[in-house]
CSV table of C-alpha atoms and ligand atoms in Angstrom, one decimal:
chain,number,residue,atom,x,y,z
O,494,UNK,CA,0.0,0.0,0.0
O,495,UNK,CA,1.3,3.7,-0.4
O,496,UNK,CA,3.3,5.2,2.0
O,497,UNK,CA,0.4,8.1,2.8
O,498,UNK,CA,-1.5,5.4,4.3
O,499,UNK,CA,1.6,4.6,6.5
O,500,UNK,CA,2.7,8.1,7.7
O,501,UNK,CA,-0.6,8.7,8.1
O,502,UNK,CA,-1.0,5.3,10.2
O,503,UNK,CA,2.0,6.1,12.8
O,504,UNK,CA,0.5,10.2,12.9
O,505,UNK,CA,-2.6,8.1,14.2
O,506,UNK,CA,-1.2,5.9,16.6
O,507,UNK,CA,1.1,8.7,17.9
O,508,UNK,CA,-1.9,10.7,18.5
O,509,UNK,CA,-3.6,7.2,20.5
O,510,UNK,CA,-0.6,6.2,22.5
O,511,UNK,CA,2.3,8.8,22.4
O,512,UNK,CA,5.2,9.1,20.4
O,513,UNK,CA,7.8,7.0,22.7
O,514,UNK,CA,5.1,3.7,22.4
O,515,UNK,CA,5.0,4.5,18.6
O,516,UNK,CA,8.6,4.4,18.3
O,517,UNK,CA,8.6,1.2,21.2
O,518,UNK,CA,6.2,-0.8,19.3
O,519,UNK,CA,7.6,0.0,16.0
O,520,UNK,CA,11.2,-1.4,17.0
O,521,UNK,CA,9.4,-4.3,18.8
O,522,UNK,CA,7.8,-5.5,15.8
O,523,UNK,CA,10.6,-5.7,13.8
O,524,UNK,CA,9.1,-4.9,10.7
O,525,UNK,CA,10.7,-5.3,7.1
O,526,UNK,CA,10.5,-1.6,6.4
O,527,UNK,CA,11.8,-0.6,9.8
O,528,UNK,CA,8.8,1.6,10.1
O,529,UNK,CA,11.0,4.2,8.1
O,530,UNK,CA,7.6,5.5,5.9
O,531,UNK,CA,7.9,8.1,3.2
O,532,UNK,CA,5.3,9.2,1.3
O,533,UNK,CA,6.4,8.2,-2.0
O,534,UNK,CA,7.4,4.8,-0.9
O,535,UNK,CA,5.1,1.6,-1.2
O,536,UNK,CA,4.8,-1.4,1.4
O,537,UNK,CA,3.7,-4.5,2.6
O,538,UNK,CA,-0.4,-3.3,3.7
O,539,UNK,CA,0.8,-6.5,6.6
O,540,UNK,CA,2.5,-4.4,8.5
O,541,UNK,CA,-0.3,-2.6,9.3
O,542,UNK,CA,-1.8,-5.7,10.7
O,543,UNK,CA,1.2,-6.2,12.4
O,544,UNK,CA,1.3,-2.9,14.2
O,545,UNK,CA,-2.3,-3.0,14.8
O,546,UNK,CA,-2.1,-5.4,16.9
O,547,UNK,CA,0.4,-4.2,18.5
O,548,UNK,CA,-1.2,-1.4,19.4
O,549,UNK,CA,-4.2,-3.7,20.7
O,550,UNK,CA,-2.3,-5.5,23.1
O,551,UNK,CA,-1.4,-2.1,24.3
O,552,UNK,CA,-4.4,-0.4,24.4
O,553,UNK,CA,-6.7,-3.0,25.4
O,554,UNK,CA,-8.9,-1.9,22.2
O,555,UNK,CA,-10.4,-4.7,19.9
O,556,UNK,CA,-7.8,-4.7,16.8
O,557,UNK,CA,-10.9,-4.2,14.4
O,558,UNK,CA,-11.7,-1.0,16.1
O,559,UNK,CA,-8.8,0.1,15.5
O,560,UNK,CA,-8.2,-0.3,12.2
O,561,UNK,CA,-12.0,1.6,11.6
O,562,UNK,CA,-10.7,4.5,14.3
O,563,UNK,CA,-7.8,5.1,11.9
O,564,UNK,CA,-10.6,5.2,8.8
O,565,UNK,CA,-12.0,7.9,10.6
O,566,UNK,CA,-8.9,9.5,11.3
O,567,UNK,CA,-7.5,8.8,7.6
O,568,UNK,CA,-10.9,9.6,5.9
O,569,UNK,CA,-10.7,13.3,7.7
O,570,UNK,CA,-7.1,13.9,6.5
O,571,UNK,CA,-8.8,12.7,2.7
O,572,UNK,CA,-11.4,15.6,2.9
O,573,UNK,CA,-8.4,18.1,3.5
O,574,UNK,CA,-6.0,16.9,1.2
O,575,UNK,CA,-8.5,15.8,-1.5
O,576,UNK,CA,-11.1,18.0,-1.0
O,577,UNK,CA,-12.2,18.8,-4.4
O,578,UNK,CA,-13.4,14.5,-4.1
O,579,UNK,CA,-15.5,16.2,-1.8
O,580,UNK,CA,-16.6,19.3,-3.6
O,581,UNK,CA,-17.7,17.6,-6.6
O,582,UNK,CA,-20.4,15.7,-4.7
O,583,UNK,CA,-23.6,17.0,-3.3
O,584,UNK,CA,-24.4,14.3,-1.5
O,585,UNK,CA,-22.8,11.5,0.8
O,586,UNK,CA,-23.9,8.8,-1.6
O,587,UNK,CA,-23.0,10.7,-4.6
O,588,UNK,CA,-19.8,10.8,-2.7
O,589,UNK,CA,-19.8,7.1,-1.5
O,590,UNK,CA,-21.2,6.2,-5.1
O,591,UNK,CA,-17.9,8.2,-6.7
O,592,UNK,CA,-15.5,6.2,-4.7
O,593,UNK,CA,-15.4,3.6,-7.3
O,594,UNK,CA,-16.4,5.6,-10.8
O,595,UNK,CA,-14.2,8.3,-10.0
O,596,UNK,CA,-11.6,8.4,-6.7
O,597,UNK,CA,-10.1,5.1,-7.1
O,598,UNK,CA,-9.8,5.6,-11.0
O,599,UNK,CA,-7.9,9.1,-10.3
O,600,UNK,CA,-6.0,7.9,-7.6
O,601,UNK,CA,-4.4,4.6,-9.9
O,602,UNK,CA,-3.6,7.2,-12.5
O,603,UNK,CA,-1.7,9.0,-10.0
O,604,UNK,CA,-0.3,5.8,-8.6
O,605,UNK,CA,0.0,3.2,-10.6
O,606,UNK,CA,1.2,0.9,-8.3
O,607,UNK,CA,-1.8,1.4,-5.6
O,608,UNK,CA,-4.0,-1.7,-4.6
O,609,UNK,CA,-7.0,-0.5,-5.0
O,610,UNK,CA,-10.5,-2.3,-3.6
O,611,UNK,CA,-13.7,-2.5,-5.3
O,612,UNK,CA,-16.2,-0.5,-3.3
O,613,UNK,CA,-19.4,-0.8,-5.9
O,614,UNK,CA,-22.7,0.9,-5.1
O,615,UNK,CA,-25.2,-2.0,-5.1
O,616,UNK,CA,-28.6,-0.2,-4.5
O,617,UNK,CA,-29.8,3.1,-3.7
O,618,UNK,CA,-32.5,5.2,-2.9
O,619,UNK,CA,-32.9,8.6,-0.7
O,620,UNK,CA,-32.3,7.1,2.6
O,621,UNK,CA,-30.5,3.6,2.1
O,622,UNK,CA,-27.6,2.5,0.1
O,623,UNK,CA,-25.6,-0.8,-0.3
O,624,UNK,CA,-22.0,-0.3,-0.9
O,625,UNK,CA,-19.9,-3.9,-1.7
O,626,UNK,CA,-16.4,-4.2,-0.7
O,627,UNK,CA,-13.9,-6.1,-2.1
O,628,UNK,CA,-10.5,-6.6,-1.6
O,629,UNK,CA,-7.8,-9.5,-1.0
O,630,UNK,CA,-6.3,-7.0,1.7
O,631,UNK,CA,-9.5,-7.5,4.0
O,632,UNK,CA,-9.8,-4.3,5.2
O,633,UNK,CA,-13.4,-3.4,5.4
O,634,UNK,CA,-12.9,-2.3,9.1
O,635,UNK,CA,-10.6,0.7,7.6
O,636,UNK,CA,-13.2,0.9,4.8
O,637,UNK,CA,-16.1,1.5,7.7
O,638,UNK,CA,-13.9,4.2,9.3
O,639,UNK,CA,-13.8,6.0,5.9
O,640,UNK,CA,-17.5,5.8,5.3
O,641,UNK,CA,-18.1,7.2,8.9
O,642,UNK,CA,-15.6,10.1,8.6
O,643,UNK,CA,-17.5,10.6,5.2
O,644,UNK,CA,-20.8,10.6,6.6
O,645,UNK,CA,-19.4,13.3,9.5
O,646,UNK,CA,-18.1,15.5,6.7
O,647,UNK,CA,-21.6,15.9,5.0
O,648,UNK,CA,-23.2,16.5,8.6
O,649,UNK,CA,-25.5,13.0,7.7
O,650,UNK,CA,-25.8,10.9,10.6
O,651,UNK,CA,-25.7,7.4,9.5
O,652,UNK,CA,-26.7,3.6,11.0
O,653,UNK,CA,-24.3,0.6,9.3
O,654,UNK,CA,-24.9,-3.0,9.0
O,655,UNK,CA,-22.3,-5.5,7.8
O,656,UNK,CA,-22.5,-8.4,5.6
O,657,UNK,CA,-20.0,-11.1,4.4
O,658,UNK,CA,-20.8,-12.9,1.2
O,659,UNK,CA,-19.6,-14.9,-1.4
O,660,UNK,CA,-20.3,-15.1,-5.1
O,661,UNK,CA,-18.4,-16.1,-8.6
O,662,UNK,CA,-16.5,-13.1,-8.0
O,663,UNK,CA,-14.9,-14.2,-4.6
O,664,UNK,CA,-16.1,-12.8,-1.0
O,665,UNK,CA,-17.2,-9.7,-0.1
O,666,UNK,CA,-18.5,-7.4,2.7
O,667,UNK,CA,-21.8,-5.8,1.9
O,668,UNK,CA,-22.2,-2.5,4.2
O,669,UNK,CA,-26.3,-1.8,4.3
O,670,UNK,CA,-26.2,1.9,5.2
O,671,UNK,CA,-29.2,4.1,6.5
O,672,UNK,CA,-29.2,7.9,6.6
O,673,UNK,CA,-30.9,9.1,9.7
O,674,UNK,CA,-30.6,12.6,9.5
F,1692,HEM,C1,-11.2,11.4,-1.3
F,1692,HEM,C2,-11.4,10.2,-0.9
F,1692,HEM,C3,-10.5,9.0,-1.1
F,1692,HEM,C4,-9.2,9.0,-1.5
F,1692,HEM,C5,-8.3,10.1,-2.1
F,1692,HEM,C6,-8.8,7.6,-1.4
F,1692,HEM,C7,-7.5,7.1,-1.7
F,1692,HEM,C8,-7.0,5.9,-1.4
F,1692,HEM,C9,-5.6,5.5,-1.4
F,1692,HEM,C10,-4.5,6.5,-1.9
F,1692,HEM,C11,-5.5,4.3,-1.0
F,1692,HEM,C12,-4.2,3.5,-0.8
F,1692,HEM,C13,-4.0,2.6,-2.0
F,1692,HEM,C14,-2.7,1.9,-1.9
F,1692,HEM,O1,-2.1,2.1,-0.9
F,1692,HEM,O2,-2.2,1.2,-2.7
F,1692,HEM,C15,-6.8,3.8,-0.6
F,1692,HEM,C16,-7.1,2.6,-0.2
F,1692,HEM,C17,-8.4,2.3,0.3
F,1692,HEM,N1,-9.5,2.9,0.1
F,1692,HEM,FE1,-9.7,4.8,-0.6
F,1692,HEM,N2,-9.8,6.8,-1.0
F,1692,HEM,C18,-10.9,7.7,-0.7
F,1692,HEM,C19,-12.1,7.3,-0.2
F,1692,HEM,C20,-12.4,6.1,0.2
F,1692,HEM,C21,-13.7,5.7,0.8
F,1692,HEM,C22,-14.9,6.7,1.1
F,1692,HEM,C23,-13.6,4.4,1.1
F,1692,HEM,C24,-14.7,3.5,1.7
F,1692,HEM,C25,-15.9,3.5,1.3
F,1692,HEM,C26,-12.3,3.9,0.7
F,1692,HEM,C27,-11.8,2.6,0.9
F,1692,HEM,C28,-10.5,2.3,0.8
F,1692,HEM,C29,-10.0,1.1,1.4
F,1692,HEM,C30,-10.8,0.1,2.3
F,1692,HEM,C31,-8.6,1.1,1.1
F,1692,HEM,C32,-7.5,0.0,1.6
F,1692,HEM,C33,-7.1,-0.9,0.5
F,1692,HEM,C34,-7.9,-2.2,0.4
F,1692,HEM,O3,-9.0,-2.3,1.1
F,1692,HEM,O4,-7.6,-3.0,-0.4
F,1692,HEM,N3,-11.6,5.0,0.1
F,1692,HEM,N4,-7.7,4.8,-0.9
């Protein structure tokens, strides 16, 4: 995965548990990369698992949770840095819905070595929406987080359910999502 998602990762731990555990845990876990992130770099999406739980043992709080706390951490940092994403939708399902047609795409033109999941809009009317996740990364905890930091940013207060399915295409997590106001 791209190094943003990295930096970004230790800014949010940092911010959880301190910057001496950061660097504790870090040098515990021996990780390939060191935990030496750039930006520009690219690296193994595994040593966020690694980390994560990590920073579970530490914290006492459920690994999954974790992961979607740094969606919502990661999703806000997305709305400054990208915010035209954001401008270009009215609202949070035109947003949500844009993920796939539009984000993504832009974002593998930009970097072509990004691993990308499949987050397709399913269904939709004015209050409901179905959004399918796919990935072989798993990571539909961090894709929750995102959706909820979304839903924050366009002041809509939204209820999830979540799914896991199979079909010919492989599994997936179906997130059944209900605007409430
Ligand atoms: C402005 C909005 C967004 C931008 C700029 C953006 C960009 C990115 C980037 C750069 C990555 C890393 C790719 C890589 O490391 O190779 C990523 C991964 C990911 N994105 Fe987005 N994204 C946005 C919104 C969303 C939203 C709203 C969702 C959820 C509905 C989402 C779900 C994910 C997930 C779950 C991953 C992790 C990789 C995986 O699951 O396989 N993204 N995105």
């Amino acid at each position: 995965m791209k190094g943003i998602v990295f930096t970004e990762y230790l800014a949010f731990a940092e911010n959880l548990v301190g910057e001496d555990v950061v660097e504790d845990v870090i040098e515990a876990c021996k990780l390939p990369s060191g935990g030496a992130y750039t930006t520009v770099g690219t690296y193994d999406h595994a040593e966020i698992v690694i980390l994560t739980k990590a920073f579970s043992e530490h914290t006492g709080i459920d690994d999954q949770d974790l992961v979607r706390m740094f969606g919502v951490y990661l999703g806000e940092v997305f709305q400054r840095k990208f915010s035209q994403f954001f401008a270009e939708a009215d609202t949070l399902f035109d947003f949500l819905a844009s993920v796939h047609t539009h984000i993504h795409v832009e974002v593998q033109k930009l970097y072509p070595d990004a691993e990308l999941p499949s987050i397709e809009m399913i269904e939709r009317s004015e209050r409901t929406a179905l959004l399918r996740y796919r990935s072989p990364r798993n990571m539909d905890a961090l894709a929750l987080g995102l959706i909820q930091a979304a839903a924050s940013g366009f002041g809509d207060t939204i209820e999830t359910e979540r799914d896991s399915g199979a079909d010919v295409d492989g599994t997936y997590v179906d997130f059944r999502l209900t605007r409430s106001g």
